[in-house]
Tab-separated table of C-alpha atoms and ligand atoms in Angstrom:
chain	number	residue	atom	x	y	z
E	27	UNK	CA	50.837	-118.840	-4.945
E	28	UNK	CA	49.273	-118.788	-1.872
E	29	UNK	CA	46.250	-116.144	-1.146
E	30	UNK	CA	47.321	-114.711	2.096
E	31	UNK	CA	43.509	-113.855	3.254
E	32	UNK	CA	42.902	-117.618	2.639
E	33	UNK	CA	44.593	-120.206	4.716
E	34	UNK	CA	45.948	-123.161	2.673
E	35	UNK	CA	44.080	-126.117	3.686
E	36	UNK	CA	44.256	-129.973	2.864
E	37	UNK	CA	42.013	-132.759	4.018
E	38	UNK	CA	42.842	-136.600	3.973
E	39	UNK	CA	40.132	-138.842	2.661
E	40	UNK	CA	40.675	-142.267	4.207
E	41	UNK	CA	37.610	-143.723	2.559
E	42	UNK	CA	36.771	-147.089	4.224
E	43	UNK	CA	40.651	-147.519	4.376
E	44	UNK	CA	42.463	-148.697	7.357
E	45	UNK	CA	42.948	-150.827	10.706
E	46	UNK	CA	43.324	-149.487	14.329
E	47	UNK	CA	46.840	-150.404	13.584
E	48	UNK	CA	47.592	-148.712	10.369
E	49	UNK	CA	45.615	-145.607	11.340
E	50	UNK	CA	47.717	-145.269	14.398
E	51	UNK	CA	51.044	-145.486	12.011
E	52	UNK	CA	49.475	-142.864	9.605
E	53	UNK	CA	49.058	-140.831	12.434
E	54	UNK	CA	52.061	-141.298	14.059
E	55	UNK	CA	53.700	-140.310	10.941
E	56	UNK	CA	51.676	-136.995	10.604
E	57	UNK	CA	52.282	-136.457	14.140
E	58	UNK	CA	56.474	-136.602	13.276
E	59	UNK	CA	55.962	-134.375	10.521
E	60	UNK	CA	55.766	-131.328	13.112
E	61	UNK	CA	53.425	-129.353	10.845
E	62	UNK	CA	53.734	-125.435	11.736
E	63	UNK	CA	50.391	-124.502	11.225
E	64	UNK	CA	50.746	-122.701	8.557
E	65	UNK	CA	48.337	-125.230	6.240
E	66	UNK	CA	45.099	-126.492	7.913
E	67	UNK	CA	45.292	-129.916	8.081
E	68	UNK	CA	42.431	-132.120	8.719
E	69	UNK	CA	42.085	-136.022	8.689
E	70	UNK	CA	39.365	-137.902	8.027
E	71	UNK	CA	39.096	-141.832	9.014
E	72	UNK	CA	35.972	-144.029	8.499
E	73	UNK	CA	33.989	-143.230	11.615
E	74	UNK	CA	34.697	-146.350	13.893
E	75	UNK	CA	38.565	-144.939	14.255
E	76	UNK	CA	37.242	-140.802	14.376
E	77	UNK	CA	37.761	-141.083	18.567
E	78	UNK	CA	40.966	-142.876	18.027
E	79	UNK	CA	42.219	-140.044	15.846
E	80	UNK	CA	40.733	-137.613	17.839
E	81	UNK	CA	42.490	-138.631	20.419
E	82	UNK	CA	45.783	-139.428	19.415
E	83	UNK	CA	46.208	-136.742	16.798
E	84	UNK	CA	48.595	-133.475	17.906
E	85	UNK	CA	46.945	-130.311	17.238
E	86	UNK	CA	46.856	-128.655	15.408
E	87	UNK	CA	45.678	-131.130	13.240
E	88	UNK	CA	41.975	-131.867	13.372
E	89	UNK	CA	39.766	-134.756	12.557
E	90	UNK	CA	36.617	-134.416	9.825
E	91	UNK	CA	33.760	-137.509	9.562
E	92	UNK	CA	33.234	-138.772	6.105
E	93	UNK	CA	29.369	-138.299	6.420
E	94	UNK	CA	26.418	-137.294	8.517
E	95	UNK	CA	22.865	-136.708	9.059
E	96	UNK	CA	20.526	-134.227	9.118
E	97	UNK	CA	18.646	-135.137	12.536
E	98	UNK	CA	19.962	-135.316	16.044
E	99	UNK	CA	18.889	-138.211	17.201
E	100	UNK	CA	16.422	-140.862	16.783
E	101	UNK	CA	15.686	-144.380	14.738
E	102	UNK	CA	18.128	-144.068	12.315
E	103	UNK	CA	19.823	-146.779	12.221
E	104	UNK	CA	23.786	-146.808	11.064
E	105	UNK	CA	23.753	-143.142	10.769
E	106	UNK	CA	25.983	-140.373	13.074
E	107	UNK	CA	24.112	-137.149	13.954
E	108	UNK	CA	26.002	-133.490	14.124
E	109	UNK	CA	25.340	-133.133	17.388
E	110	UNK	CA	27.245	-136.284	18.021
E	111	UNK	CA	30.368	-135.533	15.985
E	112	UNK	CA	29.597	-132.250	17.984
E	113	UNK	CA	29.903	-133.740	21.262
E	114	UNK	CA	32.578	-135.984	20.398
E	115	UNK	CA	34.820	-132.569	19.645
E	116	UNK	CA	34.964	-133.868	15.953
E	117	UNK	CA	35.404	-130.510	14.044
E	118	UNK	CA	34.767	-131.150	10.425
E	119	UNK	CA	32.405	-133.319	8.162
E	120	UNK	CA	32.978	-134.112	4.645
E	121	UNK	CA	29.597	-133.990	2.746
E	122	UNK	CA	28.450	-134.075	-0.959
E	123	UNK	CA	31.530	-136.753	-2.251
E	124	UNK	CA	31.183	-137.723	-5.108
E	125	UNK	CA	30.930	-141.781	-3.805
E	126	UNK	CA	27.776	-140.618	-1.956
E	127	UNK	CA	26.353	-138.737	-4.298
E	128	UNK	CA	26.768	-141.809	-6.896
E	129	UNK	CA	26.392	-145.223	-4.646
E	130	UNK	CA	24.487	-143.673	-1.824
E	131	UNK	CA	21.798	-141.421	-3.260
E	132	UNK	CA	22.792	-138.789	-1.537
E	133	UNK	CA	20.750	-136.052	-4.153
E	134	UNK	CA	21.878	-132.173	-4.158
E	135	UNK	CA	18.963	-131.460	-1.719
E	136	UNK	CA	19.878	-133.998	0.794
E	137	UNK	CA	23.595	-132.970	0.845
E	138	UNK	CA	21.980	-129.297	1.479
E	139	UNK	CA	20.222	-130.154	4.295
E	140	UNK	CA	23.189	-132.245	5.671
E	141	UNK	CA	25.297	-129.139	5.639
E	142	UNK	CA	22.810	-127.144	7.132
E	143	UNK	CA	22.393	-129.208	9.758
E	144	UNK	CA	26.023	-129.592	10.394
E	145	UNK	CA	26.855	-126.129	10.712
E	146	UNK	CA	23.828	-125.263	13.302
E	147	UNK	CA	25.344	-127.945	15.253
E	148	UNK	CA	28.670	-125.996	15.398
E	149	UNK	CA	30.778	-128.195	12.560
E	150	UNK	CA	32.754	-126.760	9.781
E	151	UNK	CA	32.019	-128.662	6.389
E	152	UNK	CA	34.197	-129.646	3.462
E	153	UNK	CA	31.625	-129.237	0.697
E	154	UNK	CA	32.233	-131.680	-2.149
E	155	UNK	CA	31.257	-130.657	-5.972
E	156	UNK	CA	32.257	-131.877	-9.113
E	157	UNK	CA	31.191	-133.056	-12.625
E	158	UNK	CA	31.311	-136.861	-14.468
E	159	UNK	CA	34.003	-137.475	-17.392
E	160	UNK	CA	30.298	-137.904	-19.704
E	161	UNK	CA	29.222	-134.293	-18.453
E	162	UNK	CA	32.835	-132.421	-19.002
E	163	UNK	CA	32.298	-133.821	-22.454
E	164	UNK	CA	29.011	-132.291	-23.079
E	165	UNK	CA	30.314	-129.093	-22.351
E	166	UNK	CA	28.313	-129.118	-19.120
E	167	UNK	CA	31.311	-128.635	-16.315
E	168	UNK	CA	29.935	-125.260	-14.703
E	169	UNK	CA	26.407	-126.423	-15.444
E	170	UNK	CA	26.707	-129.075	-13.026
E	171	UNK	CA	29.051	-127.738	-10.513
E	172	UNK	CA	26.818	-124.762	-10.417
E	173	UNK	CA	23.228	-126.938	-9.986
E	174	UNK	CA	25.167	-128.976	-6.870
E	175	UNK	CA	25.935	-125.712	-5.243
E	176	UNK	CA	22.417	-124.091	-6.054
E	177	UNK	CA	20.836	-126.649	-3.695
E	178	UNK	CA	23.182	-125.359	-0.742
E	179	UNK	CA	22.709	-121.299	-1.648
E	180	UNK	CA	19.101	-122.145	-1.326
E	181	UNK	CA	19.661	-123.859	1.888
E	182	UNK	CA	21.833	-121.734	4.061
E	183	UNK	CA	22.284	-118.224	4.912
E	184	UNK	CA	25.441	-115.576	3.785
E	185	UNK	CA	27.019	-116.018	7.268
E	186	UNK	CA	26.872	-119.823	6.731
E	187	UNK	CA	29.538	-119.925	4.177
E	188	UNK	CA	32.265	-118.915	6.341
E	189	UNK	CA	32.217	-122.460	8.329
E	190	UNK	CA	32.729	-124.393	4.501
E	191	UNK	CA	35.488	-125.104	2.557
E	192	UNK	CA	34.315	-125.993	-1.017
E	193	UNK	CA	36.170	-128.886	-2.660
E	194	UNK	CA	35.996	-129.323	-6.269
E	195	UNK	CA	36.493	-132.886	-7.200
E	196	UNK	CA	35.594	-133.580	-10.741
E	197	UNK	CA	34.908	-137.391	-10.444
E	198	UNK	CA	37.072	-138.616	-13.724
E	199	UNK	CA	40.150	-137.228	-11.601
E	200	UNK	CA	38.825	-139.364	-8.267
E	201	UNK	CA	41.047	-142.286	-7.631
E	202	UNK	CA	41.682	-142.936	-11.382
E	203	UNK	CA	45.705	-141.073	-11.161
E	204	UNK	CA	44.162	-138.569	-14.280
E	205	UNK	CA	44.567	-135.472	-12.135
E	206	UNK	CA	43.226	-132.317	-13.314
E	207	UNK	CA	45.861	-130.145	-14.944
E	208	UNK	CA	46.440	-126.819	-12.858
E	209	UNK	CA	44.988	-124.588	-16.056
E	210	UNK	CA	42.106	-127.254	-15.659
E	211	UNK	CA	41.465	-127.116	-11.968
E	212	UNK	CA	41.710	-123.128	-12.045
E	213	UNK	CA	39.362	-122.450	-14.774
E	214	UNK	CA	37.103	-124.121	-12.658
E	215	UNK	CA	37.795	-122.769	-9.230
E	216	UNK	CA	38.000	-119.579	-10.775
E	217	UNK	CA	34.282	-119.727	-12.212
E	218	UNK	CA	33.343	-120.966	-9.158
E	219	UNK	CA	34.651	-117.703	-7.501
E	220	UNK	CA	33.011	-115.783	-9.738
E	221	UNK	CA	29.668	-117.434	-9.479
E	222	UNK	CA	29.567	-117.362	-5.516
E	223	UNK	CA	30.713	-113.455	-5.902
E	224	UNK	CA	27.373	-113.169	-8.374
E	225	UNK	CA	25.264	-115.692	-5.972
E	226	UNK	CA	26.114	-114.962	-2.764
E	227	UNK	CA	28.592	-112.130	-1.797
E	228	UNK	CA	31.590	-110.676	-3.258
E	229	UNK	CA	32.644	-111.505	0.662
E	230	UNK	CA	31.986	-114.995	0.358
E	231	UNK	CA	33.627	-115.136	-2.893
E	232	UNK	CA	37.152	-113.626	-1.463
E	233	UNK	CA	37.316	-115.626	1.955
E	234	UNK	CA	36.357	-118.903	1.127
E	235	UNK	CA	38.893	-121.203	0.754
E	236	UNK	CA	38.239	-123.666	-2.850
E	237	UNK	CA	40.502	-126.919	-2.659
E	238	UNK	CA	40.702	-129.092	-5.239
E	239	UNK	CA	40.635	-132.676	-4.804
E	240	UNK	CA	41.297	-135.859	-8.143
E	241	UNK	CA	44.382	-137.771	-7.627
E	242	UNK	CA	46.812	-135.288	-6.020
E	243	UNK	CA	49.914	-136.866	-4.966
E	244	UNK	CA	53.655	-135.714	-3.813
E	245	UNK	CA	54.222	-134.831	-7.348
E	246	UNK	CA	51.615	-133.053	-8.587
E	247	UNK	CA	50.654	-131.305	-5.614
E	248	UNK	CA	53.223	-128.502	-5.614
E	249	UNK	CA	52.147	-126.864	-9.478
E	250	UNK	CA	48.198	-127.311	-8.420
E	251	UNK	CA	49.541	-125.264	-5.388
E	252	UNK	CA	50.808	-122.108	-7.340
E	253	UNK	CA	47.521	-121.601	-9.049
E	254	UNK	CA	45.610	-118.377	-7.433
E	255	UNK	CA	42.282	-119.848	-6.895
E	256	UNK	CA	43.378	-123.063	-5.273
E	257	UNK	CA	43.634	-122.654	-1.569
E	258	UNK	CA	44.491	-126.298	-0.831
E	259	UNK	CA	43.442	-130.009	-1.693
E	260	UNK	CA	41.237	-132.986	-0.461
E	261	UNK	CA	42.838	-135.936	-0.690
E	262	UNK	CA	41.971	-139.431	-1.140
E	263	UNK	CA	44.712	-142.167	-1.953
E	264	UNK	CA	47.791	-140.306	-1.763
E	265	UNK	CA	46.288	-139.499	2.310
E	266	UNK	CA	47.151	-143.027	2.816
E	267	UNK	CA	50.912	-142.941	2.464
E	268	UNK	CA	53.932	-140.992	3.713
E	269	UNK	CA	53.450	-138.200	1.029
E	270	UNK	CA	50.408	-137.179	2.606
E	271	UNK	CA	53.191	-134.806	4.404
E	272	UNK	CA	54.740	-133.486	1.390
E	273	UNK	CA	51.205	-132.494	0.230
E	274	UNK	CA	50.190	-130.627	3.346
E	275	UNK	CA	53.780	-128.864	3.028
E	276	UNK	CA	52.844	-127.949	-0.602
E	277	UNK	CA	52.471	-124.378	-0.270
E	278	UNK	CA	55.775	-123.576	1.827
U	23	LIG	C1	38.290	-138.249	-2.883
U	23	LIG	O1	38.143	-139.554	-2.229
U	23	LIG	O2	38.488	-136.930	-2.207
U	23	LIG	C2	39.607	-137.959	-3.767
U	23	LIG	C3	40.714	-136.819	-3.901
U	23	LIG	O3	40.342	-139.205	-3.877
U	23	LIG	P1	41.946	-139.388	-4.857
U	23	LIG	O4	42.822	-138.455	-4.729
U	23	LIG	O5	42.308	-140.628	-4.815
U	23	LIG	O6	41.868	-139.251	-6.037
C-alpha cells in the first residue's frame, strides 16, 4: 500500500563491486527498463565510477555516493567532500551504513556530522540505522535505532529532514539472505515514524520516506512494499542483478 504522500524510493548500493564494463552493463539494463518515474530510483556505485554512472544513467534515475567526509577540502587523503559531490552533480550520499559503522569506525556522532555537512552542501542523504542480531535478541532494537537517530536529531534542524530518506537496515539481514518478515520490518518502521513524530515533528514523521534494507530481492519485495510504513528499499546484492529492475517496479 503505497502512501500517496511519500514517493516510493529504491536505492541500489553496489558496495565495493564492479568494473567499468560490468557497471556499464548494469546501467544499460536499468536504462532499457524505461522506468516511468513513479518510483524514485538512485544507484550508488563505488566512488571511482560515480562520474561514469552520472554520464550514462538516464534521468530521472539519480546517483549516490556511498560515503563522504565532513570538510569541504584539505589534507584528508582518500576522502571525498560533500562539496565535491555537489560539484560533480551527484545528488545523493549514503551515510551511516552498518558496514561503515562496524568496519570503519563511523560513530553515531560522526554520521550525524557527515549528515549535517552533506545537507549543508545541497546533497540528499540516505541515512542508515539498524540493530545487530545480538541487540535484537536482547530486545533493545528500538533503543539502538533511537540512539543512532538521536545523534542526528541533535545535530540537524527540523527543516533538514526533508533532504533525508531513512533506511532501516537490520544488520542481521544485510547480505545474509535472512530478510526481515514484512511484519518485523513494518513494526520497526512504524515505531521509527512514531519516534520522529514525538522527537522532531509530526510533519517530518508523516512525510519522511522510511525504506527497508536487508536481503531484499525480486521475490520478497512485493509483499514488503505492501506494508503501510515501508516506502521503498535499499538494495545491496540484488542491485547487481537484473532483478533490481523488478524491485524498482515493486510498488507498481
Ligand atoms: C545493504 O548493504 O544496504 C543491503 C541491504 O545489502 P543486501 O541487500 O545485500 O542485504
